[in-house]
Tab-separated table of C-alpha atoms in Angstrom:
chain	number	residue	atom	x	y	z
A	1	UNK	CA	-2.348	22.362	-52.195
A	2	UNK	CA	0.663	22.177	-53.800
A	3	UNK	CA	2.160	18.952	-52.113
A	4	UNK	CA	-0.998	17.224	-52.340
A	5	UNK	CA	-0.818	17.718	-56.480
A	6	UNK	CA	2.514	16.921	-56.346
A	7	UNK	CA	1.590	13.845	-53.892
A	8	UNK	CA	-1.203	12.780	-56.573
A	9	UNK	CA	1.282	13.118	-59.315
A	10	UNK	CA	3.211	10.456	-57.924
A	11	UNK	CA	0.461	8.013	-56.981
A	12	UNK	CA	-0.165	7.048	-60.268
A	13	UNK	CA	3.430	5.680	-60.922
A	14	UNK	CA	3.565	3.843	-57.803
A	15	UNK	CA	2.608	-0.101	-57.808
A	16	UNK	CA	0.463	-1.771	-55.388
A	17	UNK	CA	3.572	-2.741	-52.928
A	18	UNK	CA	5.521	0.736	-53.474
A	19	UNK	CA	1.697	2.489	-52.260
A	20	UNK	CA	1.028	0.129	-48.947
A	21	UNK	CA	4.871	0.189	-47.862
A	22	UNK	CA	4.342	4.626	-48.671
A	23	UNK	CA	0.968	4.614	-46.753
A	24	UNK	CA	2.187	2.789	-43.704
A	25	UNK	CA	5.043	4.304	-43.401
A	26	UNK	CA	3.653	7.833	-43.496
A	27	UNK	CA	0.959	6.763	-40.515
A	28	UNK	CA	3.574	5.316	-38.554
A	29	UNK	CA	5.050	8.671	-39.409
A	30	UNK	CA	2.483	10.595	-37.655
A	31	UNK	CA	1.710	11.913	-41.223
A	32	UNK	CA	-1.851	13.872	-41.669
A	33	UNK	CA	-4.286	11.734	-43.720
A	34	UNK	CA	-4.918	14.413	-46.251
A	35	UNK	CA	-1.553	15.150	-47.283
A	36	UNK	CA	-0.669	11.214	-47.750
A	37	UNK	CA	-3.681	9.284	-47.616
A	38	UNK	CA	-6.170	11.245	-49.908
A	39	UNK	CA	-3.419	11.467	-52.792
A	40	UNK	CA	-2.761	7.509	-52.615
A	41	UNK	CA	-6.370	6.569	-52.074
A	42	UNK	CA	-7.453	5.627	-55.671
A	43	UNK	CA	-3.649	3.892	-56.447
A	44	UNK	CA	-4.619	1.360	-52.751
A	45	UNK	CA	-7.640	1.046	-54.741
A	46	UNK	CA	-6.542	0.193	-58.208
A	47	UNK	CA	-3.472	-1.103	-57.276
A	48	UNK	CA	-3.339	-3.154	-53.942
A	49	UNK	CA	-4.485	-6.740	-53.965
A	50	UNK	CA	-6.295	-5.766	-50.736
A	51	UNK	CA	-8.916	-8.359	-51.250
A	52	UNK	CA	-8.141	-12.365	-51.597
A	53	UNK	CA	-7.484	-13.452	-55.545
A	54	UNK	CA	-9.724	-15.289	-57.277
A	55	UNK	CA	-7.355	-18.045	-59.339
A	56	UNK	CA	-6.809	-16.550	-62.652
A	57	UNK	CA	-7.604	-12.960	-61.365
A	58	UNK	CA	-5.631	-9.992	-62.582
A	59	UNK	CA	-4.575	-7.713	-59.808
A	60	UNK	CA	-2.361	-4.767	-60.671
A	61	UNK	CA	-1.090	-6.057	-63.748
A	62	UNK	CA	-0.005	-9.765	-62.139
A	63	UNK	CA	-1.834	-12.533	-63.010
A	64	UNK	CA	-2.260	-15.085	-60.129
A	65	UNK	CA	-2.536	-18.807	-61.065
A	66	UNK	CA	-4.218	-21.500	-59.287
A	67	UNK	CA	-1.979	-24.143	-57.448
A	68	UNK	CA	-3.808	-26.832	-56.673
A	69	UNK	CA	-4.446	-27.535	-52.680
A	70	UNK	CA	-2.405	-24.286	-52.123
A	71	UNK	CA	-3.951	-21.423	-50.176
A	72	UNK	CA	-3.472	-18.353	-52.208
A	73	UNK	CA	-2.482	-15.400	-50.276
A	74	UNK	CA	-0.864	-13.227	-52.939
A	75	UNK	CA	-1.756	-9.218	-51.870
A	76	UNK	CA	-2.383	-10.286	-47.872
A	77	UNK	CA	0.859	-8.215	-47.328
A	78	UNK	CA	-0.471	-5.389	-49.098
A	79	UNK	CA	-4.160	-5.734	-47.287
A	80	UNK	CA	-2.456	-6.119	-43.829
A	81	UNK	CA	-0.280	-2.630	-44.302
A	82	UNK	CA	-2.989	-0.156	-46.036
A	83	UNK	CA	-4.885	-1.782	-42.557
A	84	UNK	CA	-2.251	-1.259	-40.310
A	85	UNK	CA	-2.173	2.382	-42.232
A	86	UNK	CA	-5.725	2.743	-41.745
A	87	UNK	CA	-6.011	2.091	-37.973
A	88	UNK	CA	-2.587	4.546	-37.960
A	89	UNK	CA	-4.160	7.566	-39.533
A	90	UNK	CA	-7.444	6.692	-37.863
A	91	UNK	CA	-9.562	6.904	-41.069
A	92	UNK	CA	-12.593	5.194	-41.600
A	93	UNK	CA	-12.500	4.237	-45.485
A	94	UNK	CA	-15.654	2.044	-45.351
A	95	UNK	CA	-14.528	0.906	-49.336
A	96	UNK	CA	-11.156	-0.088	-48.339
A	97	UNK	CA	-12.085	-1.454	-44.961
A	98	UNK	CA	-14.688	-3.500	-46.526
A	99	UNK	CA	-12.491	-5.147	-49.738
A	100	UNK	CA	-9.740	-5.721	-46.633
A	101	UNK	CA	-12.124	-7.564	-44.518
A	102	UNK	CA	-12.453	-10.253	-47.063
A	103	UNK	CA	-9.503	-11.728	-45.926
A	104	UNK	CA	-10.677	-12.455	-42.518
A	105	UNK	CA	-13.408	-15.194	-44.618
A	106	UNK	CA	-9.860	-17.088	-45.391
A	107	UNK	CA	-7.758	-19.403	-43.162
A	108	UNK	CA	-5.641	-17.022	-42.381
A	109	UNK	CA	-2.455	-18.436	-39.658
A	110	UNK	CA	-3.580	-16.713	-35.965
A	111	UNK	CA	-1.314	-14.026	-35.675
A	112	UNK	CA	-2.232	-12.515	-38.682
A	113	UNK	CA	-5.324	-13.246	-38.634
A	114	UNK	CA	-5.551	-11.399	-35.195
A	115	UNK	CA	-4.042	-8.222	-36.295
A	116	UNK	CA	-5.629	-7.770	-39.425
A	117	UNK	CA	-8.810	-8.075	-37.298
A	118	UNK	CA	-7.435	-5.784	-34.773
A	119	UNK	CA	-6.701	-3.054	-37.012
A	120	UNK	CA	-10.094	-3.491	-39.210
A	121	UNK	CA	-11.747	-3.303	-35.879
A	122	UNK	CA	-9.982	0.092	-35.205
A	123	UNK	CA	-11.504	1.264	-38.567
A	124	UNK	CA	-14.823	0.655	-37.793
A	125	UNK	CA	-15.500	-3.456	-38.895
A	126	UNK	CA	-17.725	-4.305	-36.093
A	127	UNK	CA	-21.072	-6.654	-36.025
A	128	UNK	CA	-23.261	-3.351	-36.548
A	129	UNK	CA	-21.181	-2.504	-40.378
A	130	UNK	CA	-20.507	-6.351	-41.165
A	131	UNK	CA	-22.439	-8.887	-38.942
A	132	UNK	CA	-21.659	-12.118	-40.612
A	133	UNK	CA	-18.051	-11.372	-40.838
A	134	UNK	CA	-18.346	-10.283	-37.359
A	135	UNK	CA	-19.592	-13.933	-36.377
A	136	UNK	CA	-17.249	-15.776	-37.925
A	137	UNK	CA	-14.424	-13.426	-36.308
A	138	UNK	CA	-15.848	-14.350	-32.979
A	139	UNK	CA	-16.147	-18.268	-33.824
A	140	UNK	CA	-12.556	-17.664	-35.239
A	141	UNK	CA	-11.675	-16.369	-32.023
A	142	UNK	CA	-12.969	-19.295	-29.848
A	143	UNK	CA	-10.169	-21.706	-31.158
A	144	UNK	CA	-8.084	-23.180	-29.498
A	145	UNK	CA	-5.238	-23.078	-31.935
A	146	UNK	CA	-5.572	-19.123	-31.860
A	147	UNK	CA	-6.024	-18.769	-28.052
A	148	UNK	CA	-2.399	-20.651	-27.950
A	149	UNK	CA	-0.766	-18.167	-30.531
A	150	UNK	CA	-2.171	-14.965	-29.794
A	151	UNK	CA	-3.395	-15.246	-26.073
A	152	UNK	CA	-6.532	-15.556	-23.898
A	153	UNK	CA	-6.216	-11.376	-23.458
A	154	UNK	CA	-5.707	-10.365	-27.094
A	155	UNK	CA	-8.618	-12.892	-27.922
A	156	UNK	CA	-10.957	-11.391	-25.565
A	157	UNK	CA	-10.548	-7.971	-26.516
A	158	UNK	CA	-10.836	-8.739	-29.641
A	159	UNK	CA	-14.081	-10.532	-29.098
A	160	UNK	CA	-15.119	-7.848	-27.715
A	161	UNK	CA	-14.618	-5.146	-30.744
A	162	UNK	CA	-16.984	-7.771	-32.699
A	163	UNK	CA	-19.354	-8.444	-30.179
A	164	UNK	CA	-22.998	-8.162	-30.844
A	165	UNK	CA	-24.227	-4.493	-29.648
A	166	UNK	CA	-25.408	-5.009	-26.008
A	167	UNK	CA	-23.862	-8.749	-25.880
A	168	UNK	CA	-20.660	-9.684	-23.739
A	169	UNK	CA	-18.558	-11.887	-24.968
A	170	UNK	CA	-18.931	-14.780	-22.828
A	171	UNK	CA	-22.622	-14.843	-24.009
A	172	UNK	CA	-21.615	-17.288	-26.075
A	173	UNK	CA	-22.003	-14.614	-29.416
């Protein structure tokens, strides 16, 4: 008990990038979930940028602009580790999967876009918890341009963590 009030202690002076980087680290780590996780929890939540910004949104104390025909990715990095940390420690955080998997709605480049389905699939984002972000990861995953950077393999298993319950793949889901 005594790390874990020492661990909570901490949390709140840590920023959104100093919490991801802490939380990855410790489930690459092989650290237990309730001894790093469960401290950090509320400073992923209050912290991280782990959804996309709205233009002129305030996300742990940085305010984020619009530039015009940009894509704004500010916090992806963030999103993509306290995933990765997720899908490490093997914990099922419906809140944080949820405010992750709102980056999966952007045009994300393939390779990320692949593993930061990959790991929210791992965590439980499936067609049964989020069906339309479930379809549009499967019509993401029909593209040619990701086929080419990820693979034909990696697609189809990945296709087939957000496939329709009962439904190959090749259905055409």
């Amino acid at each position: 008990a005594s790390s874990r009030k020492r661990g909570l202690m901490i949390s709140r002076w840590l920023d959104g990038w100093a919490a991801s980087h802490i939380a990855l680290a410790s489930a690459s780590l092989g650290a237990l979930p309730r001894e790093v996780y469960d401290p950090l929890r509320q400073a992923l939540l209050d912290r991280c940028a782990l959804g996309p910004s709205k233009p002129g949104s305030k996300v742990g104390g940085k305010q984020f602009a619009k530039t015009p025909g940009r894509l704004e990715l500010h916090g992806l990095a963030e999103a993509e580790r306290v995933a990765a940390a997720l899908a490490g420690f093997d914990v099922h955080d419906a809140e944080v999967r949820d405010r992750i998997a709102a980056w999966l709605s952007v045009p994300l480049p393939p390779k990320r876009f692949a593993n930061l389905a990959r790991d929210l699939a791992a965590i439980g984002l499936s067609d049964t918890s989020s069906p339309h972000l479930a379809r549009h990861v499967r019509a993401r995953l029909r593209s040619s341009e990701l086929r080419a950077e990820v693979g034909a393999e990696e697609s189809q298993a990945l296709a087939r963590s957000y496939a329709r319950p009962g439904e190959d793949e090749e259905d055409g889901s």
